[in-house]
Tab-separated table of C-alpha atoms in Angstrom:
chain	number	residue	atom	x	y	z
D	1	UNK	CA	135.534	81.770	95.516
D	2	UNK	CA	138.312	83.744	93.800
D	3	UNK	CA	141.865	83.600	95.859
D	4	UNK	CA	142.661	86.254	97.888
D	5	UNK	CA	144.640	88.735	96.195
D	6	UNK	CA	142.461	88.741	92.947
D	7	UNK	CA	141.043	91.913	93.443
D	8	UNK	CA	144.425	93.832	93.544
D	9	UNK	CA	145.851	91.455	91.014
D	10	UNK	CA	143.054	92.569	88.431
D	11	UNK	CA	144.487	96.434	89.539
D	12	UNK	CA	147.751	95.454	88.206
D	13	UNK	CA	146.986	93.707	84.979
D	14	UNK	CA	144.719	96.982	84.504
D	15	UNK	CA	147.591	98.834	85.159
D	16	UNK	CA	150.209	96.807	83.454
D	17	UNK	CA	147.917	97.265	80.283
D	18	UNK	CA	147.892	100.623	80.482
D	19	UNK	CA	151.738	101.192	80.867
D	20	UNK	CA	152.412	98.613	77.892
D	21	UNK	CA	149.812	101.409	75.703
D	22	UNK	CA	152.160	104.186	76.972
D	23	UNK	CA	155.542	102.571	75.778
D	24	UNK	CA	154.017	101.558	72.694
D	25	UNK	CA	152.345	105.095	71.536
D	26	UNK	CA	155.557	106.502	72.406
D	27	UNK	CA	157.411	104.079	69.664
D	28	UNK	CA	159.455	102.263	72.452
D	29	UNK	CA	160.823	98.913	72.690
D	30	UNK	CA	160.803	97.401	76.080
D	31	UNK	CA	164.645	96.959	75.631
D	32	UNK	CA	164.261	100.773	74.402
D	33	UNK	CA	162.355	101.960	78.023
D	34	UNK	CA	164.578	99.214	79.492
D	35	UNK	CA	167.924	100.877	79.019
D	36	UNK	CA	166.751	104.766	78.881
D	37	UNK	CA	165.560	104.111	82.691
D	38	UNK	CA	168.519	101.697	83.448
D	39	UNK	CA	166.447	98.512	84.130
D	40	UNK	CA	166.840	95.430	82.718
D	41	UNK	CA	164.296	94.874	79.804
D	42	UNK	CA	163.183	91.951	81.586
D	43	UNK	CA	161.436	93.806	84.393
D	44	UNK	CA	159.269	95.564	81.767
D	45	UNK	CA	157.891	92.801	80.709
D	46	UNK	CA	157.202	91.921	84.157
D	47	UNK	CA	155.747	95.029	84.968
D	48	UNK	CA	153.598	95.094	81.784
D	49	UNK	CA	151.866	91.241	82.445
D	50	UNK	CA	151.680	91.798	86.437
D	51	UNK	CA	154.343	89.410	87.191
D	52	UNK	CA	156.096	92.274	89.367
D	53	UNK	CA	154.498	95.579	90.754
D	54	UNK	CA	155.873	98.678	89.873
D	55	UNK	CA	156.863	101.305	92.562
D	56	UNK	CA	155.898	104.704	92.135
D	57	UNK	CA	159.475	105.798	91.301
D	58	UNK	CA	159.366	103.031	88.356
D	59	UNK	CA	155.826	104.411	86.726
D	60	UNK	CA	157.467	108.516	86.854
D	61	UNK	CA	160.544	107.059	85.017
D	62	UNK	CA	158.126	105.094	82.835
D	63	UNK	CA	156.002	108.405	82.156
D	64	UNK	CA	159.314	110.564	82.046
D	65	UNK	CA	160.538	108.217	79.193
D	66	UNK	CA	157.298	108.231	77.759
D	67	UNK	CA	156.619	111.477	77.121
D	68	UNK	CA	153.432	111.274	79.313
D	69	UNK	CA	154.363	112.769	82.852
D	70	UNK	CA	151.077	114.584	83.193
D	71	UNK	CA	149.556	111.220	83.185
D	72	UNK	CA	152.399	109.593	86.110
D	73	UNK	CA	150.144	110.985	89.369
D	74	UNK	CA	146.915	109.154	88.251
D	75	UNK	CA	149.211	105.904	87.470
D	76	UNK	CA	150.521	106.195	90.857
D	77	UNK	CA	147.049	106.079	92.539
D	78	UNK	CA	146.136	103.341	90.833
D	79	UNK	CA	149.084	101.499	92.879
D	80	UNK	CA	148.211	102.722	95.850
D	81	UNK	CA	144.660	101.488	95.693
D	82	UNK	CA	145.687	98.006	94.706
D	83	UNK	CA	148.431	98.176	97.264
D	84	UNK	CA	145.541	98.870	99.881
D	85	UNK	CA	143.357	95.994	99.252
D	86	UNK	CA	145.618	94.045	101.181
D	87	UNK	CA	146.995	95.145	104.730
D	88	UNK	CA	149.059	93.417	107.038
D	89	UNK	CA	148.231	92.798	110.357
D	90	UNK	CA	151.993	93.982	111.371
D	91	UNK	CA	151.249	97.538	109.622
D	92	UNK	CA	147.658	97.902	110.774
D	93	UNK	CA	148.361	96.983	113.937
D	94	UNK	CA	152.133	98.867	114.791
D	95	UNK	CA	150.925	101.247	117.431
D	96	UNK	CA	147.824	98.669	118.964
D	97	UNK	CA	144.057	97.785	118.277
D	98	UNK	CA	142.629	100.766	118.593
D	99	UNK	CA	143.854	102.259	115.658
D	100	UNK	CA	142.310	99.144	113.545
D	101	UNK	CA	138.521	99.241	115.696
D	102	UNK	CA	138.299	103.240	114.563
D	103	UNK	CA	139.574	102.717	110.643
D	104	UNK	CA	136.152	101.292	109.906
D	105	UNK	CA	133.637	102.941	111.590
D	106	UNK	CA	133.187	105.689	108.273
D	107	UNK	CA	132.094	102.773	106.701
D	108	UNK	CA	129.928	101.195	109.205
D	109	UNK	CA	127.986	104.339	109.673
D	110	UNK	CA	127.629	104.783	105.759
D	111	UNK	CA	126.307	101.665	105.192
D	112	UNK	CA	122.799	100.497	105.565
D	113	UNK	CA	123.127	96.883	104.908
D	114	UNK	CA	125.152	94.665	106.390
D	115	UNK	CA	125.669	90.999	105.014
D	116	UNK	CA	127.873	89.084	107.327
D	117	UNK	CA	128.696	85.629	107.992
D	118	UNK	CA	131.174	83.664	110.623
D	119	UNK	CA	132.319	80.112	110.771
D	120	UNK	CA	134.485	80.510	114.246
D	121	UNK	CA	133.799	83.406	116.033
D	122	UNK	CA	130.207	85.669	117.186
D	123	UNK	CA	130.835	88.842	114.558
D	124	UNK	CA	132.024	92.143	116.047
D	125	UNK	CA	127.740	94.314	116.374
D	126	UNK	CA	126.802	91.335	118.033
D	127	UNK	CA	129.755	90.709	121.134
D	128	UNK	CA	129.758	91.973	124.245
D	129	UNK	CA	132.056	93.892	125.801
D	130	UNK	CA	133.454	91.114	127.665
D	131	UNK	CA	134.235	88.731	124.606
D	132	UNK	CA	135.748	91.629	122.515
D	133	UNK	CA	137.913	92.139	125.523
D	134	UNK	CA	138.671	88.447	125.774
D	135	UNK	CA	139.244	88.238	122.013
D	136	UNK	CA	141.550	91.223	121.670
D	137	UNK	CA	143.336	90.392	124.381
D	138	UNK	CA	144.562	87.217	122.606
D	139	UNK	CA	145.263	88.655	119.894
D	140	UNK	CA	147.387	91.566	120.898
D	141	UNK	CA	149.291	88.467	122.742
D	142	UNK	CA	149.611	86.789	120.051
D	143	UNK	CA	151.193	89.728	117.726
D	144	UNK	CA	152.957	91.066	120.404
D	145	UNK	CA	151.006	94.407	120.287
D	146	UNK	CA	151.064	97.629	122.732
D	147	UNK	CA	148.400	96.699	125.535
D	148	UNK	CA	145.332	99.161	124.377
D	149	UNK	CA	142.743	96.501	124.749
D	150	UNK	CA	140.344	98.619	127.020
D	151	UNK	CA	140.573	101.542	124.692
D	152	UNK	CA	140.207	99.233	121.696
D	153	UNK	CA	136.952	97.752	123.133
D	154	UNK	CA	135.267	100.972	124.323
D	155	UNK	CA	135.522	101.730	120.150
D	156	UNK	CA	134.049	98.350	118.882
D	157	UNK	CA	131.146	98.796	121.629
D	158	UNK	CA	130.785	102.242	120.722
D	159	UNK	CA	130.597	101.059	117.019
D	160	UNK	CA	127.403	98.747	118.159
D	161	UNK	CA	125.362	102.030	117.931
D	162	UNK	CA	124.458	101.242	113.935
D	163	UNK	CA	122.460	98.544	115.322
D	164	UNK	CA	119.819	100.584	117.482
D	165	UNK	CA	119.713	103.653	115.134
D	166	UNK	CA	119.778	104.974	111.409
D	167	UNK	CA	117.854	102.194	109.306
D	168	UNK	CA	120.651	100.212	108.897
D	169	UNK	CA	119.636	96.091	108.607
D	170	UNK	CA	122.183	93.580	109.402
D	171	UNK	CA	121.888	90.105	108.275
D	172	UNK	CA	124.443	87.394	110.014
D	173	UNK	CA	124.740	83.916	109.268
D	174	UNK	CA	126.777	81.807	111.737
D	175	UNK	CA	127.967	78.285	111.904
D	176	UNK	CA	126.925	76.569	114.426
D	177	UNK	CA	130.376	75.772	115.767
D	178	UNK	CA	130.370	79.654	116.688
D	179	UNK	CA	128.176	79.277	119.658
D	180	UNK	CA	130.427	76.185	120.749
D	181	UNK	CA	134.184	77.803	120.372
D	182	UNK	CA	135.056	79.406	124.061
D	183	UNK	CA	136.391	82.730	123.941
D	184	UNK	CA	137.026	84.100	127.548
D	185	UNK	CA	135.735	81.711	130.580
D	186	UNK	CA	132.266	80.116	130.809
D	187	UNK	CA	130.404	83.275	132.223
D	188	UNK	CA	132.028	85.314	128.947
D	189	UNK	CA	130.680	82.753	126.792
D	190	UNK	CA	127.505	82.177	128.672
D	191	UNK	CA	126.597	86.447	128.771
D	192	UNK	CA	127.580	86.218	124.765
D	193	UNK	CA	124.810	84.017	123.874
D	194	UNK	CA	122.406	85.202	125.777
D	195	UNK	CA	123.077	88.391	124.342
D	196	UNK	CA	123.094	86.644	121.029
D	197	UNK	CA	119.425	85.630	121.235
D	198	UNK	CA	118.509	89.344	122.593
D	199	UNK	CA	120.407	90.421	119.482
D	200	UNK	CA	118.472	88.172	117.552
D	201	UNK	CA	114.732	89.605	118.532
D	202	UNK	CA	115.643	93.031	117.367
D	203	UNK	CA	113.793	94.185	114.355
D	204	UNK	CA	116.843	95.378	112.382
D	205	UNK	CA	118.776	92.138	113.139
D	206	UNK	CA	118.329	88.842	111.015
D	207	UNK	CA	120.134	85.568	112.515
D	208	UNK	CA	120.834	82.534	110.638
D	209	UNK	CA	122.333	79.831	112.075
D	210	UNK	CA	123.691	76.729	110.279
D	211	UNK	CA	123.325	73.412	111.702
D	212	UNK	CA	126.452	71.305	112.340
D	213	UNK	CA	124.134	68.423	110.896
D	214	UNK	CA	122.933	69.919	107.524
D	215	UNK	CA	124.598	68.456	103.964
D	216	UNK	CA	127.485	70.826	103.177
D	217	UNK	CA	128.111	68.902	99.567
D	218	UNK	CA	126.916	71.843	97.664
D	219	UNK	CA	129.029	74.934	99.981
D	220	UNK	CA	131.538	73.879	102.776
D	221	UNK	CA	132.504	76.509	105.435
D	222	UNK	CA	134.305	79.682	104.006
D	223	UNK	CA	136.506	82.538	105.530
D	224	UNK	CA	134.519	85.062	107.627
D	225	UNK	CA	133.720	88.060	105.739
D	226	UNK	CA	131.687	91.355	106.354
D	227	UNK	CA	129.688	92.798	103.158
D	228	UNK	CA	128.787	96.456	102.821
D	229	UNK	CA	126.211	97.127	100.763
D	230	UNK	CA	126.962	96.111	97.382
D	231	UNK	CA	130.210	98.309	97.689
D	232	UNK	CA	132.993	96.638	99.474
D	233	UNK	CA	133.441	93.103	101.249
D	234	UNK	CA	136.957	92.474	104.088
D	235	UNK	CA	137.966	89.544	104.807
D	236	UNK	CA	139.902	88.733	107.774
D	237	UNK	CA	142.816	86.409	107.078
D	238	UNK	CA	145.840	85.105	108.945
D	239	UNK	CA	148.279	87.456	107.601
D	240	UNK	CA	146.313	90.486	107.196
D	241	UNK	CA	143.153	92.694	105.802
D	242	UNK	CA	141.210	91.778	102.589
D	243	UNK	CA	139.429	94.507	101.217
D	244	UNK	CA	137.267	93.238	97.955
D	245	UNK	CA	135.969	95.762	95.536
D	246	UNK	CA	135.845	94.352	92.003
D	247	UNK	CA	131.742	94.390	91.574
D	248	UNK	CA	132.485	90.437	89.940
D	249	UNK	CA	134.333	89.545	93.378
D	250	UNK	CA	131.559	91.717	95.194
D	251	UNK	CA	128.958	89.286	93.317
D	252	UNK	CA	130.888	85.964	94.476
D	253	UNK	CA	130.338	86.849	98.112
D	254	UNK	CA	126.785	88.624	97.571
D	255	UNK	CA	126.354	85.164	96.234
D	256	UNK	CA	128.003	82.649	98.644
D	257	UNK	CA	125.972	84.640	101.527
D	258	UNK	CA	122.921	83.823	99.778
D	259	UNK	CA	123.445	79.965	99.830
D	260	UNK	CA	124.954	80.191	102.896
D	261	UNK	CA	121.869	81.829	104.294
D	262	UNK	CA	119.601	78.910	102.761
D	263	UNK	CA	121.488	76.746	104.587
D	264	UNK	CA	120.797	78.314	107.965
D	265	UNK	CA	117.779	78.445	110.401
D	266	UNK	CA	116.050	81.072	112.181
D	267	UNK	CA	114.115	82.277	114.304
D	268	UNK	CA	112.679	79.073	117.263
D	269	UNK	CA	115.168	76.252	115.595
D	270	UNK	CA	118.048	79.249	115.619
D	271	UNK	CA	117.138	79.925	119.448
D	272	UNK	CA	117.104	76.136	120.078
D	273	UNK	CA	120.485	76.126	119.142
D	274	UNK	CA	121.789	78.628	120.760
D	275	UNK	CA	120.143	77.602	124.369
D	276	UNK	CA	121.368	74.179	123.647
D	277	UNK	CA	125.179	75.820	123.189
D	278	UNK	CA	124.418	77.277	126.832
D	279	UNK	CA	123.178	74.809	128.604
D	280	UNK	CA	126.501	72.759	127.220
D	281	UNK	CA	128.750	75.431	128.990
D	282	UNK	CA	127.694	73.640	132.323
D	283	UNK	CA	129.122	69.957	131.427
């Protein structure tokens, strides 16, 4: 799997290139764009290999000194998108959950299938209400967020309606360690799975589950990740939002899911699994 940030890194080599073309059919030197901006020449040679990202101030000076300012607003979007494939927590987050649960549902609703797979936790269309309100409640502890945690699950239930309605297909592989990690007390975790395996009978829902016991020499456990269509994957990380659009990257996880997937049961051996988790709640 690529890192992280390779998606927006691949945004700024693109757009270093393309600022390097503009100094250069313009006859400057980067010492020459260096000292008509007042920069040291250095930090357009950064800019130009990706070592440092420009700021929208630095590509209109760049464009001014160019001779290309017509060109300086599409430049600047080009930031912006790479600077949005990666979002904080701390800025999605400022003013609560809620905020976060609503930014995705455009793309829930737009997409018709869903790929999605989970090594710790039972994925957001298949929770209930109780565990999303014992999940987010830890969380906005642990941030130190406003408390909008009743709000913030009324959104992510709402957001469950996809399942029941508009042809969209959701296929979710889960380690088996999800069905043994407690979130919320024993009843929370005990009306989860149940509702997992009720989940798991409807037509437009495929669940995989893979086996604590099965050979992981060929793919260990990854990050979570949701993937939309063929369009878009996030990631959830420590620090903050993933959002993967590069169709190469796109491929990776299209392709991880798939071996992932072959790894998993379903159907009677997934149920057995997921009873077993239950009936463990009680020891």
């Amino acid at each position: 799997m690529a890192s992280p940030s390779s998606s927006a890194q691949q945004v700024l080599e693109a757009l270093g290139t393309r600022l390097r073309e503009i100094r250069t059919e313009a006859g400057l030197t980067g010492r020459d764009l260096g000292r008509l901006a007042g920069w040291h020449s250095s930090k357009v040679s950064r800019i130009e290999h990706a070592r440092q990202a420009p700021s929208a101030d630095d590509i209109t000076a760049w464009c001014e000194h160019s001779g290309t300012e017509d060109q300086a607003a599409d430049l600047i979007a080009t930031l912006r998108a790479a600077e949005g494939m990666f979002v904080q927590w701390q800025r999605m987050e400022r003013t609560g959950l809620r905020v976060a649960q609503e930014s995705v549902v455009p793309l829930w609703e737009r997409t018709r299938r869903f790929r999605i797979y989970s090594s710790w936790l039972i994925p957001g269309p298949l929770q209930t209400p109780a565990y999303i309100r014992a999940l987010l409640h830890a969380i906005r502890v642990r941030r130190g967020l406003p408390d909008d945690v009743e709000a913030s699950v009324r959104v992510r239930v709402d957001k469950q309606h996809v399942i029941h309605e508009g042809g969209h297909r959701f296929a979710v592989v889960l380690e088996e360690g999800t069905l043994r990690y407690r979130i919320g007390d024993t009843d929370t975790m005990a009306g989860q799975l149940g509702h997992l395996l009720a989940m798991a009978a409807l037509p437009s829902v495929s669940l995989g589950i893979v086996p604590l016991d099965v050979d992981r020499s060929a793919l260990w456990p990854l990050e979570g990740f949701f993937l939309y269509d063929d369009e878009q994957v996030n990631v959830e990380l420590v620090s903050g939002h993933l959002t993967v659009t590069q169709p190469r990257e796109i491929a990776m996880y299209a392709d991880a899911f798939a071996q992932l997937a072959d790894l998993a049961v379903y159907g009677a051996a997934a149920r057995t699994l997921i009873t077993a988790a239950i009936r463990a709640l009680d020891n």
